[in-house]
Tab-separated table of C-alpha atoms (C1' of nucleotides) in Angstrom:
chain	number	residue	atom	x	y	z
A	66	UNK	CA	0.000	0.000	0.000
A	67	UNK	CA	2.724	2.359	0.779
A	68	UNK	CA	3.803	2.568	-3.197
A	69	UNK	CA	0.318	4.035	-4.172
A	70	UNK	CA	0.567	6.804	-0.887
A	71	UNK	CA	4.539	7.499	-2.456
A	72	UNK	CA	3.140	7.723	-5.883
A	73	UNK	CA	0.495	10.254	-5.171
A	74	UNK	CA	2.980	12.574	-2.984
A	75	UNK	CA	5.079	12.883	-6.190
A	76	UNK	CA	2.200	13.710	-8.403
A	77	UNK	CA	1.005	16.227	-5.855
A	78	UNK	CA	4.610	18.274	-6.152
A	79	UNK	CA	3.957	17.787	-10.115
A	80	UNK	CA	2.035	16.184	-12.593
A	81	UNK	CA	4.031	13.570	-13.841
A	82	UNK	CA	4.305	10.279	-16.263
A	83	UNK	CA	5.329	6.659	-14.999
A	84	UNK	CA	8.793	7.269	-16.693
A	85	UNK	CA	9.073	10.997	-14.868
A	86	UNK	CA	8.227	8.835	-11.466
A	87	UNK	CA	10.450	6.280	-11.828
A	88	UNK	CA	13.199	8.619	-12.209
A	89	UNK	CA	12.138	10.735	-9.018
A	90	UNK	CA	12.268	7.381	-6.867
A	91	UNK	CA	15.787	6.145	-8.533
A	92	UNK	CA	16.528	10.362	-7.281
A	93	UNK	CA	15.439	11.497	-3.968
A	94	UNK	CA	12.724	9.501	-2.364
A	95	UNK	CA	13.893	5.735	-3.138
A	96	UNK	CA	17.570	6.937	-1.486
A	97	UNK	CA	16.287	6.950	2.211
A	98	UNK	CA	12.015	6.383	1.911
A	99	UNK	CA	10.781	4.364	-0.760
A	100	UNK	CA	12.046	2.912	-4.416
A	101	UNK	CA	10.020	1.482	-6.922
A	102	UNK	CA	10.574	0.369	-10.264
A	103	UNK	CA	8.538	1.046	-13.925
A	104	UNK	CA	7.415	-2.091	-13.848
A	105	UNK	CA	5.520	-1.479	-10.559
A	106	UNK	CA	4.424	2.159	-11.258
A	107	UNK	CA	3.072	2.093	-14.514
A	108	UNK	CA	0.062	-0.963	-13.383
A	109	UNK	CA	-0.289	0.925	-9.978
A	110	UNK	CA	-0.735	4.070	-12.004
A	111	UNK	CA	-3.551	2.402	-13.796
A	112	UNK	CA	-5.604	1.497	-10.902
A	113	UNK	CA	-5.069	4.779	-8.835
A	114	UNK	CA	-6.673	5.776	-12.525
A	115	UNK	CA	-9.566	3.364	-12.478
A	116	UNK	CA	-10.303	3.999	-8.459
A	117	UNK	CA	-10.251	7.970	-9.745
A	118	UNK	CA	-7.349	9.071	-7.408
A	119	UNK	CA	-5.420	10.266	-10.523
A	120	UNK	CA	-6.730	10.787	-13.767
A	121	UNK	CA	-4.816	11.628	-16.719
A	122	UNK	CA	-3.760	15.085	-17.939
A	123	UNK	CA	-1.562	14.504	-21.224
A	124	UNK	CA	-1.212	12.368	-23.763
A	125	UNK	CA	2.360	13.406	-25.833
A	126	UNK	CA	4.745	11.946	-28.042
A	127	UNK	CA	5.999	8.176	-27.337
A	128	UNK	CA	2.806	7.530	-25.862
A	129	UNK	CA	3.571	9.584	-22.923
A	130	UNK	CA	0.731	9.702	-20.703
A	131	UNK	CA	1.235	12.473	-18.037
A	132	UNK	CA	-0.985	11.973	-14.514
A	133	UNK	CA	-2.098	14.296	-11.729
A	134	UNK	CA	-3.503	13.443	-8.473
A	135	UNK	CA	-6.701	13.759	-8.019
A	136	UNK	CA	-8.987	15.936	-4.751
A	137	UNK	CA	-10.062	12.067	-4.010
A	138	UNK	CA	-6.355	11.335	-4.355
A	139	UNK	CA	-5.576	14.141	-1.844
A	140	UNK	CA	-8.066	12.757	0.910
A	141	UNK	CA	-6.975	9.641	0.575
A	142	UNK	CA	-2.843	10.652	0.889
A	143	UNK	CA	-4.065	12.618	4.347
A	144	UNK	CA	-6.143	9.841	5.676
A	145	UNK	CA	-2.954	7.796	4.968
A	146	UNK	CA	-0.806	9.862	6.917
A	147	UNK	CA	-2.642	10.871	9.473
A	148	UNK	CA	-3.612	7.191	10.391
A	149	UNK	CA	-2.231	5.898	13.569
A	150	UNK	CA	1.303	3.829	12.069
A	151	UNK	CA	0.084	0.858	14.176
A	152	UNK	CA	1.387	-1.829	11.780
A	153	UNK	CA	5.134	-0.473	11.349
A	154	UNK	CA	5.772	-1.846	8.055
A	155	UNK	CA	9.432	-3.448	8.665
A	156	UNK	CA	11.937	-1.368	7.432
A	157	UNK	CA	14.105	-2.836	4.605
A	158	UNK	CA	17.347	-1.182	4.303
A	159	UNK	CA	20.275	-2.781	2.948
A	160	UNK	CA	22.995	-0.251	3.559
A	161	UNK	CA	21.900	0.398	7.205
A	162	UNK	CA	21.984	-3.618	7.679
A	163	UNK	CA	26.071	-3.233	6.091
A	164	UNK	CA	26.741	-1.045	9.148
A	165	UNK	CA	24.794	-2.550	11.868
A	166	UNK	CA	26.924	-5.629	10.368
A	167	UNK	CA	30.352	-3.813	10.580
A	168	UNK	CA	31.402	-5.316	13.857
A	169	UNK	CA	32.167	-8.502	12.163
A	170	UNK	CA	34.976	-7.301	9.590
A	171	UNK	CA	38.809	-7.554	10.666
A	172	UNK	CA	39.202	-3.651	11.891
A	173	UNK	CA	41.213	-2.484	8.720
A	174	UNK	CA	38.478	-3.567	6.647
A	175	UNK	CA	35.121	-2.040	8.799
A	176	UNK	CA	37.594	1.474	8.628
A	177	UNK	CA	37.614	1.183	5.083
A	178	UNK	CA	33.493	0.802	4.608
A	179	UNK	CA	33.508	3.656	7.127
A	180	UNK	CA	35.620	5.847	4.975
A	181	UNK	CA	33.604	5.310	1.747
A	182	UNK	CA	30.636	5.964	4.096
A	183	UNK	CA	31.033	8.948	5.586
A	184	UNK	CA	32.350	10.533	2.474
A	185	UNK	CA	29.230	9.395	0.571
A	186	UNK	CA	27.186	10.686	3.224
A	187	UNK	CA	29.365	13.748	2.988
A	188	UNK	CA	28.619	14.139	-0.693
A	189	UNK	CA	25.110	13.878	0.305
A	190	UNK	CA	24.905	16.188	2.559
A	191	UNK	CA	26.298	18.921	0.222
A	192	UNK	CA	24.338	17.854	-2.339
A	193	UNK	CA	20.956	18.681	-0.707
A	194	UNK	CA	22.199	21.791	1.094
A	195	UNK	CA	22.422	22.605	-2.546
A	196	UNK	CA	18.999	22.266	-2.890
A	197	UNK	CA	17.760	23.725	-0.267
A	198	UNK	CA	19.200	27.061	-0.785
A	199	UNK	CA	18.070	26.792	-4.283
A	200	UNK	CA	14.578	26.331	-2.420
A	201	UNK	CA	14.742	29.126	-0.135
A	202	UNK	CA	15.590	31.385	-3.102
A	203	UNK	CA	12.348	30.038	-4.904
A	204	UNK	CA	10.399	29.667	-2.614
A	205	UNK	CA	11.194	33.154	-0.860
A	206	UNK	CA	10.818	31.350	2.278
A	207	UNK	CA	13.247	30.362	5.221
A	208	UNK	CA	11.897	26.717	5.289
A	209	UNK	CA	12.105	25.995	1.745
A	210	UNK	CA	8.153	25.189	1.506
A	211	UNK	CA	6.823	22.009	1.706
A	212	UNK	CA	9.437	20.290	-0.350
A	213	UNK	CA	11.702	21.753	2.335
A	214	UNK	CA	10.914	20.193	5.287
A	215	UNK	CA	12.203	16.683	3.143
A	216	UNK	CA	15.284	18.050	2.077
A	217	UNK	CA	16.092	18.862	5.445
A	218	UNK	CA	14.799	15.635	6.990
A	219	UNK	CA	17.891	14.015	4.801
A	220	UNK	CA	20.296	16.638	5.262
A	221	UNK	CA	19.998	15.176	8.950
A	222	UNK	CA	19.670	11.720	8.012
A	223	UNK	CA	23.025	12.477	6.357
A	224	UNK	CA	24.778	14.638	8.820
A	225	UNK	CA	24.052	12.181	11.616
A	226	UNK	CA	25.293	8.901	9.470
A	227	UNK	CA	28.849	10.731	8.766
A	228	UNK	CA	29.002	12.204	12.126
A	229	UNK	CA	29.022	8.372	13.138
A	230	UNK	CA	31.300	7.156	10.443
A	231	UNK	CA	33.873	9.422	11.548
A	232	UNK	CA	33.120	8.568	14.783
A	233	UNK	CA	33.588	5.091	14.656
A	234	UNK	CA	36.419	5.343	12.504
A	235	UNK	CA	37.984	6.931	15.126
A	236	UNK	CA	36.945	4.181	17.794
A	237	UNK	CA	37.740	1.572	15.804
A	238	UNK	CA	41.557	3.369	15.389
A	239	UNK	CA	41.669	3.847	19.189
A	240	UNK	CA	41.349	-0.113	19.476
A	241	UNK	CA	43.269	-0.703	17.120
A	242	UNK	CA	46.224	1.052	18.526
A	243	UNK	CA	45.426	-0.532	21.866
A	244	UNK	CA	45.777	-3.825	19.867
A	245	UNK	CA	48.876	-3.241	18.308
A	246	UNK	CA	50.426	-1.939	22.075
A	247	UNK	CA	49.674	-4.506	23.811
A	248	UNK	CA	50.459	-6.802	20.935
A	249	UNK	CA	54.133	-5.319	21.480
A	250	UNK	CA	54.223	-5.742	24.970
A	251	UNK	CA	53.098	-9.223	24.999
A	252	UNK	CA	54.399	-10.613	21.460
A	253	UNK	CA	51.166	-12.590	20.672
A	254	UNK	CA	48.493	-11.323	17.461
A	255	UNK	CA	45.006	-9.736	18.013
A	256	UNK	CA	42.005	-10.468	17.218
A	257	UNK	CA	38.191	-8.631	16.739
A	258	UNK	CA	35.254	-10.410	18.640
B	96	UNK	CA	19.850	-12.009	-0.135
B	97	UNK	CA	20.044	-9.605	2.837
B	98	UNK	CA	17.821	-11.446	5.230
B	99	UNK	CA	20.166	-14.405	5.314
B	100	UNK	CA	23.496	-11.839	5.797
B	101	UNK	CA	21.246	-10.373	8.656
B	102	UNK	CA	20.227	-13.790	10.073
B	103	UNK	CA	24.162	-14.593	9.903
B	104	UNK	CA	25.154	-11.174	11.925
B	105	UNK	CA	22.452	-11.760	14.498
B	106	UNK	CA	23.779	-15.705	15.072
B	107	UNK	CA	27.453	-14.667	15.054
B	108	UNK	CA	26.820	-12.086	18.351
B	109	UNK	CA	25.437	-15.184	19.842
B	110	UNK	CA	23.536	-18.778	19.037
B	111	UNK	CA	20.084	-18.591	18.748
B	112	UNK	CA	17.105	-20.417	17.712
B	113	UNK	CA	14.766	-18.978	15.368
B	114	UNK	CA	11.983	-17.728	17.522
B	115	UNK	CA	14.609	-15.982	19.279
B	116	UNK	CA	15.730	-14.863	16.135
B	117	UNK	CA	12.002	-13.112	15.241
B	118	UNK	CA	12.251	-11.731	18.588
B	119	UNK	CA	15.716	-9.752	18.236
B	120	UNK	CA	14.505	-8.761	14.787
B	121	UNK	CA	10.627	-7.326	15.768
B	122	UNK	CA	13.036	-5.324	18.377
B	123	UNK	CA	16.191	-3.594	17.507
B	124	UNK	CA	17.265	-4.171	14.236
B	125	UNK	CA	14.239	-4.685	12.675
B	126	UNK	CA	13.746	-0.804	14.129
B	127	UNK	CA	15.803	0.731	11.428
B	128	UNK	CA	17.726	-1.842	9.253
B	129	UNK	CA	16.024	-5.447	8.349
B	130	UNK	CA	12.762	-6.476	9.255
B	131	UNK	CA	11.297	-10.785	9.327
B	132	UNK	CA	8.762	-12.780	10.255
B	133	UNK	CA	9.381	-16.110	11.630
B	134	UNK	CA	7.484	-17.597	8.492
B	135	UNK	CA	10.342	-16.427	6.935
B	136	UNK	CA	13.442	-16.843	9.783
B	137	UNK	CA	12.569	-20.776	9.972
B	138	UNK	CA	13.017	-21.857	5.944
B	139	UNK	CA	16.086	-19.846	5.907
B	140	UNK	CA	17.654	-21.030	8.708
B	141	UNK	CA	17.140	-24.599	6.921
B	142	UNK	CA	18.490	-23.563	3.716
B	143	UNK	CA	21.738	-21.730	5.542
B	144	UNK	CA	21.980	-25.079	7.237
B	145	UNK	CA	21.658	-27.318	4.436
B	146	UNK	CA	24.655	-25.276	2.819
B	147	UNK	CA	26.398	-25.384	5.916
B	148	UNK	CA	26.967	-21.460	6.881
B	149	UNK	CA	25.122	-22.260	10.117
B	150	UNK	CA	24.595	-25.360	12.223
B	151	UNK	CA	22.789	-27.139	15.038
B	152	UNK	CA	24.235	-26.876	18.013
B	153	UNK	CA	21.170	-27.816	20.653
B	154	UNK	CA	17.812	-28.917	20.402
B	155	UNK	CA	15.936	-28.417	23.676
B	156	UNK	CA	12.173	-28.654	24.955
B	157	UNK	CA	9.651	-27.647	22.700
B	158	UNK	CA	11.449	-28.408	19.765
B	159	UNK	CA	13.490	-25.559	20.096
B	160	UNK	CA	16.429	-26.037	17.466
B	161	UNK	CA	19.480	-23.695	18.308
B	162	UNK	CA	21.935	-22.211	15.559
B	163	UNK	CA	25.206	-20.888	15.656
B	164	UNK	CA	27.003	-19.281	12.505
B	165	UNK	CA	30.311	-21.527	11.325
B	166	UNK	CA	33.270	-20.139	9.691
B	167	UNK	CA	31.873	-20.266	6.016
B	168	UNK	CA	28.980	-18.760	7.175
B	169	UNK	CA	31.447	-15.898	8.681
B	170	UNK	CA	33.206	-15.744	5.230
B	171	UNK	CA	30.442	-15.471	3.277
B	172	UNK	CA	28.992	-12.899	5.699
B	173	UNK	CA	32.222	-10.821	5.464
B	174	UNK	CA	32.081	-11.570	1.750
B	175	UNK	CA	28.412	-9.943	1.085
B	176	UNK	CA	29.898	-6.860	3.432
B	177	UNK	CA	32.760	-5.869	1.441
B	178	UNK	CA	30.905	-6.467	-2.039
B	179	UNK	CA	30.967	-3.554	-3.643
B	180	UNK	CA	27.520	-2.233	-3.000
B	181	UNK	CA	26.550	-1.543	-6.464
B	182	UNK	CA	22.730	-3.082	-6.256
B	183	UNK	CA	21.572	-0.047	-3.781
B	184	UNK	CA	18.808	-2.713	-2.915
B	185	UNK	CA	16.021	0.293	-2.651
B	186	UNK	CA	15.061	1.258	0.758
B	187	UNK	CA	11.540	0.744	1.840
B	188	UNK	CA	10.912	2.412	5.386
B	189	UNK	CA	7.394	3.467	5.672
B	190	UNK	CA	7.967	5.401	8.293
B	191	UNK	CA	10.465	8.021	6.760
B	192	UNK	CA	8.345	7.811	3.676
B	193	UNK	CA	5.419	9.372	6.445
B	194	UNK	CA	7.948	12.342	7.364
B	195	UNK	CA	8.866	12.409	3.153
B	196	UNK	CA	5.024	13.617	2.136
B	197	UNK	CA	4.114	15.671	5.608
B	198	UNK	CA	4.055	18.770	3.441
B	199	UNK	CA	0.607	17.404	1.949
B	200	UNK	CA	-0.934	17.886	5.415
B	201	UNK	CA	-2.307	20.831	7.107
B	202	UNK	CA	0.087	22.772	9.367
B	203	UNK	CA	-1.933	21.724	12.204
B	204	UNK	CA	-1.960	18.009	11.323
B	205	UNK	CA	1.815	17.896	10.227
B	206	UNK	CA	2.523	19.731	13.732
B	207	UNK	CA	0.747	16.879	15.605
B	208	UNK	CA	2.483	14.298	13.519
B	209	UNK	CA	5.627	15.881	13.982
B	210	UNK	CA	5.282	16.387	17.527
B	211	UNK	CA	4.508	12.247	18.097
B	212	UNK	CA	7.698	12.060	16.082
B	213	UNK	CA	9.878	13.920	18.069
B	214	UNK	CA	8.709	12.127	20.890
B	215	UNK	CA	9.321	8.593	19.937
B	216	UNK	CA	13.089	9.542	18.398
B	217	UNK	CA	13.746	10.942	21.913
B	218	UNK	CA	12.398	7.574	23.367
B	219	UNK	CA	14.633	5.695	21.616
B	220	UNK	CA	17.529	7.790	22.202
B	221	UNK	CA	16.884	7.521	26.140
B	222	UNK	CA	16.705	3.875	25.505
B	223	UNK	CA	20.052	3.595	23.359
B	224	UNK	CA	21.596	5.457	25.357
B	225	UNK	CA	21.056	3.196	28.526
B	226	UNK	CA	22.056	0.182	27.014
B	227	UNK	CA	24.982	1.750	24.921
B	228	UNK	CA	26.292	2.466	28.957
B	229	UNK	CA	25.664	-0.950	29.658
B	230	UNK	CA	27.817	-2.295	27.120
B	231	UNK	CA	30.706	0.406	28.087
B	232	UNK	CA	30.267	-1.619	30.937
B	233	UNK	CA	29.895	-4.950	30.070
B	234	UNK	CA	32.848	-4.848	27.438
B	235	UNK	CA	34.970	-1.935	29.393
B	236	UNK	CA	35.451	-0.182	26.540
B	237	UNK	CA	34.619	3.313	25.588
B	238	UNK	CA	33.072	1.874	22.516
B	239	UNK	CA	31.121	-0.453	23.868
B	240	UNK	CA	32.735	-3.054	21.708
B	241	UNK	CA	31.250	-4.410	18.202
B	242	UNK	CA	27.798	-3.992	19.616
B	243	UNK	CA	28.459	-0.324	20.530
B	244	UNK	CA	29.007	0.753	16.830
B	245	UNK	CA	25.681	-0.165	16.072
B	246	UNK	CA	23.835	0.931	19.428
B	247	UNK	CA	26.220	4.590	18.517
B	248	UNK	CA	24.591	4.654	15.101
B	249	UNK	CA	20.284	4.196	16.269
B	250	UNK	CA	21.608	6.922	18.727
B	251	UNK	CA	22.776	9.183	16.041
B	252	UNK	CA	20.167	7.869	13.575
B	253	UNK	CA	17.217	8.395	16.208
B	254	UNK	CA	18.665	12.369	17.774
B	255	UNK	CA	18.876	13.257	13.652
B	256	UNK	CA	15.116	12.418	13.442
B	257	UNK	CA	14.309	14.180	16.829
B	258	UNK	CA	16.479	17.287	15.625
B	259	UNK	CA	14.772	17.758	12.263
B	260	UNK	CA	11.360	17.462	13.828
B	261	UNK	CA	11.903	19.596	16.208
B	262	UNK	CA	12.667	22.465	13.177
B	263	UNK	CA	10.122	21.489	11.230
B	264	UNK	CA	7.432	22.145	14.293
B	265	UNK	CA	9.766	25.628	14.216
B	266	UNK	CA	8.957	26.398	10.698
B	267	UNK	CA	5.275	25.223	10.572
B	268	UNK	CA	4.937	27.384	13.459
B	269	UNK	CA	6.337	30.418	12.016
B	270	UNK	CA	4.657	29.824	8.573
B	271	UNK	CA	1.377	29.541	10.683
B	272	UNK	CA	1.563	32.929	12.310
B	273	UNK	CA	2.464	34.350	9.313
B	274	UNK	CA	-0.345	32.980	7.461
B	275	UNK	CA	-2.354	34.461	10.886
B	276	UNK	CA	-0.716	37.810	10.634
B	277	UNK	CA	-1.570	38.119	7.159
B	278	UNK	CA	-4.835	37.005	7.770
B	279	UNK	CA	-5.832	39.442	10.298
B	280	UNK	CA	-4.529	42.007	7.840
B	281	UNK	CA	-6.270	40.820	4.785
B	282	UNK	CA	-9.348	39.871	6.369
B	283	UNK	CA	-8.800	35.966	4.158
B	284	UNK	CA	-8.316	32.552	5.029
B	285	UNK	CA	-5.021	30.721	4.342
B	286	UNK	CA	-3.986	26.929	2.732
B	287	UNK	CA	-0.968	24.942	2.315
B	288	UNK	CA	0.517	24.498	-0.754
C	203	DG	C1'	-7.275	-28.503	33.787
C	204	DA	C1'	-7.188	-24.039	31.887
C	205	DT	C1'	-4.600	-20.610	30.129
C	206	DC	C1'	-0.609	-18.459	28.454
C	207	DA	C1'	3.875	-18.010	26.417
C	208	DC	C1'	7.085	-20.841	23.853
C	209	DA	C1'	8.280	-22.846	19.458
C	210	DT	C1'	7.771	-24.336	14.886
C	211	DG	C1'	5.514	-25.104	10.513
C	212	DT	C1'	2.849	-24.386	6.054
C	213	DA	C1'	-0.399	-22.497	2.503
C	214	DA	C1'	-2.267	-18.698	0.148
C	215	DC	C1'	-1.580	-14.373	-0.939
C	216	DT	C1'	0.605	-9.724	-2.077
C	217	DA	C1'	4.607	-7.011	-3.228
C	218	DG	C1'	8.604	-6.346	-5.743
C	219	DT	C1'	12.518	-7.559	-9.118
C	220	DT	C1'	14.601	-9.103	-13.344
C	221	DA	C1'	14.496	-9.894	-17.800
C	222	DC	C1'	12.479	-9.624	-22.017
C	223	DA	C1'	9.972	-6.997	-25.552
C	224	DT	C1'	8.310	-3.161	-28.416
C	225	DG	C1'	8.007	1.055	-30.619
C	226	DA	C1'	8.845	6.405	-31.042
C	227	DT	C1'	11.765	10.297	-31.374
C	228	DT	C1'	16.240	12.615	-31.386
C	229	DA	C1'	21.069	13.271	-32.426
C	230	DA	C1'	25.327	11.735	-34.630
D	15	DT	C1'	21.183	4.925	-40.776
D	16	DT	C1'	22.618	3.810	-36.651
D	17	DA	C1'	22.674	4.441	-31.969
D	18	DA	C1'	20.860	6.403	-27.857
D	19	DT	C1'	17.248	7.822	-25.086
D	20	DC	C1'	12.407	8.109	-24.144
D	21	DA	C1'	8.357	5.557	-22.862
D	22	DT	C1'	5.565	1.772	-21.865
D	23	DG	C1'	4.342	-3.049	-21.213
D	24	DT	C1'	4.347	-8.030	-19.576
D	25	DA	C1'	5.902	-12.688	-17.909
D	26	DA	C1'	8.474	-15.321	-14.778
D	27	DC	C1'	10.493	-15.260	-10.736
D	28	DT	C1'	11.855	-14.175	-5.775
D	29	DA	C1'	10.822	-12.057	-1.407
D	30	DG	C1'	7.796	-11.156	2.162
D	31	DT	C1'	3.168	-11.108	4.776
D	32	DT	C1'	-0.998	-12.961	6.756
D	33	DA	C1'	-3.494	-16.415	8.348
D	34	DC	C1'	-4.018	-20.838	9.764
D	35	DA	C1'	-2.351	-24.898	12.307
D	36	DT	C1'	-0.078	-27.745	15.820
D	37	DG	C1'	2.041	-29.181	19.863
D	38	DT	C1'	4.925	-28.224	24.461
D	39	DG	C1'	5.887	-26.683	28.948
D	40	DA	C1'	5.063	-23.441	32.826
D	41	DT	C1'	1.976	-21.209	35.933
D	42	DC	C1'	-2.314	-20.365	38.240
DNA sequence: GATCACATGTAACTAGTTACATGATTAA
DNA sequence: TTAATCATGTAACTAGTTACATGTGATC
């Protein structure tokens, strides 16, 4: 249920055709909310048509079929998201898995996946910054609008996963130098747990 | 592929059986990383048996079967974790998909929403944080060991979350009495965009 | 001896992915 | 005219959920 509630959010920022969509969840959205693929959207797309809570705004070339969400698309979005999130959907993320998993790699290898980490999360970070200003000028508004409020929600997302790369790193070095120390002292290897 | 790398981490910290296994996954990780039922934890444990990455090592009352990870089952655990994480398996977390569309809402509902938000990140922090001292303890490290990585990182994860709601309610707030001020001025009602 | 938590299993269903397939338009 | 990108579609498969089903041991 949670593509069609994705699916209407997107068409509510802009009208938009399955092919548009699937490129805004391979962008923003499917990096830290929700991904979907064509083959998913475009026969979801046809039965938020035939329930009437899109309907279809363009036909152009290539058979391009452009949707918009409808007022009984709207109500149904809110209801969505205002509903009590009883039945926490299990959350599916294979990155975050990686690092919960980190603790298992020799400490030379987990300080390498933290690098690449927190300089992707870095990246990130700058990325949407980016964006927001560019929203704040458009929008003439400190917030950003709307859209705003999301690009902020992963600018912390981001901040806090580098902020614990670089954090671990630096715990992970600490042992490791504790390692090698007492490794010195008492001439016998280390090992992680 | 993940849920077996997952089912693989969560044996390695310690043996379990696979309603144990449901159990540790409906609580922490299943929180923010990797999510099963135990219709699916039981045919997988078979299958990881079967190709010998984990084994039996007691079978108590009540049929309970208890598994511990073996050495291939390490290797091909460390294996999947330094793979090159080209397939960016998409994320699906329902819950950040919630906070993704809030700007559909009115200010008022998105306030409320964000406000139960807020709440439950700083719930989770409290609790993180008590058992990330606990570990300190238990491991007497300032890391809290392997564990403490990922306890660190729902900590960081969870204050993010608590952090950006916490601006959000700011800016809704503002926009609000804006909207009000302008209101009382104009003598017209306001909407969201 | 009734009830509850423990512990596992399976069948039917829904959701999601991969791979294959087709045709239209644009740019070289 | 060839290749690349746009744009949609479907079939076969894998992953995951829900619901049903069964028996065990502890506690009251």
């Amino acid at each position: 249920m949670a593509l069609r509630y994705a699916i209407l959010g997107l068409l509510l920022d802009r009208p938009s055709s399955g092919y548009d969509l699937a490129g805004r969840f391979a962008d923003v959205i499917g990096a830290y909310a929700w991904d979907a693929k064509h083959s998913q959207i475009y026969p979801e797309l046809r039965r938020l048509d035939q329930e009437g809570l899109v309907e279809v705004v363009d036909r152009g070339a290539r058979r391009r079929t452009t949707y918009r969400c409808t007022g009984e698309g709207l109500t149904a979005l809110r209801a969505w998201l205002m509903a009590a999130p009883t039945s926490t959907g299990g959350v599916k993320n294979e990155h975050a898995l990686r690092l919960f998993l980190l603790g298992v790699l020799e400490p030379e290898e987990a300080l390498e996946v933290l690098r690449q980490t927190e300089a992707g999360a870095r990246g990130k970070v700058q990325d949407l910054e980016a964006e927001f200003a560019a929203l704040q000028e458009r929008t003439g508004s400190a917030s950003g609008g709307p859209l705003g409020l999301t690009v902020q929600l992963g600018i912390h997302s981001f901040r806090a996963t580098a902020q614990w790369a670089r954090w671990a790193s630096e715990q992970l070095g600490a042992d490791a130098d504790l390692d090698r120390s007492r490794a010195d002292q008492c001439g016998s290897g280390s090992s992680a747990g």
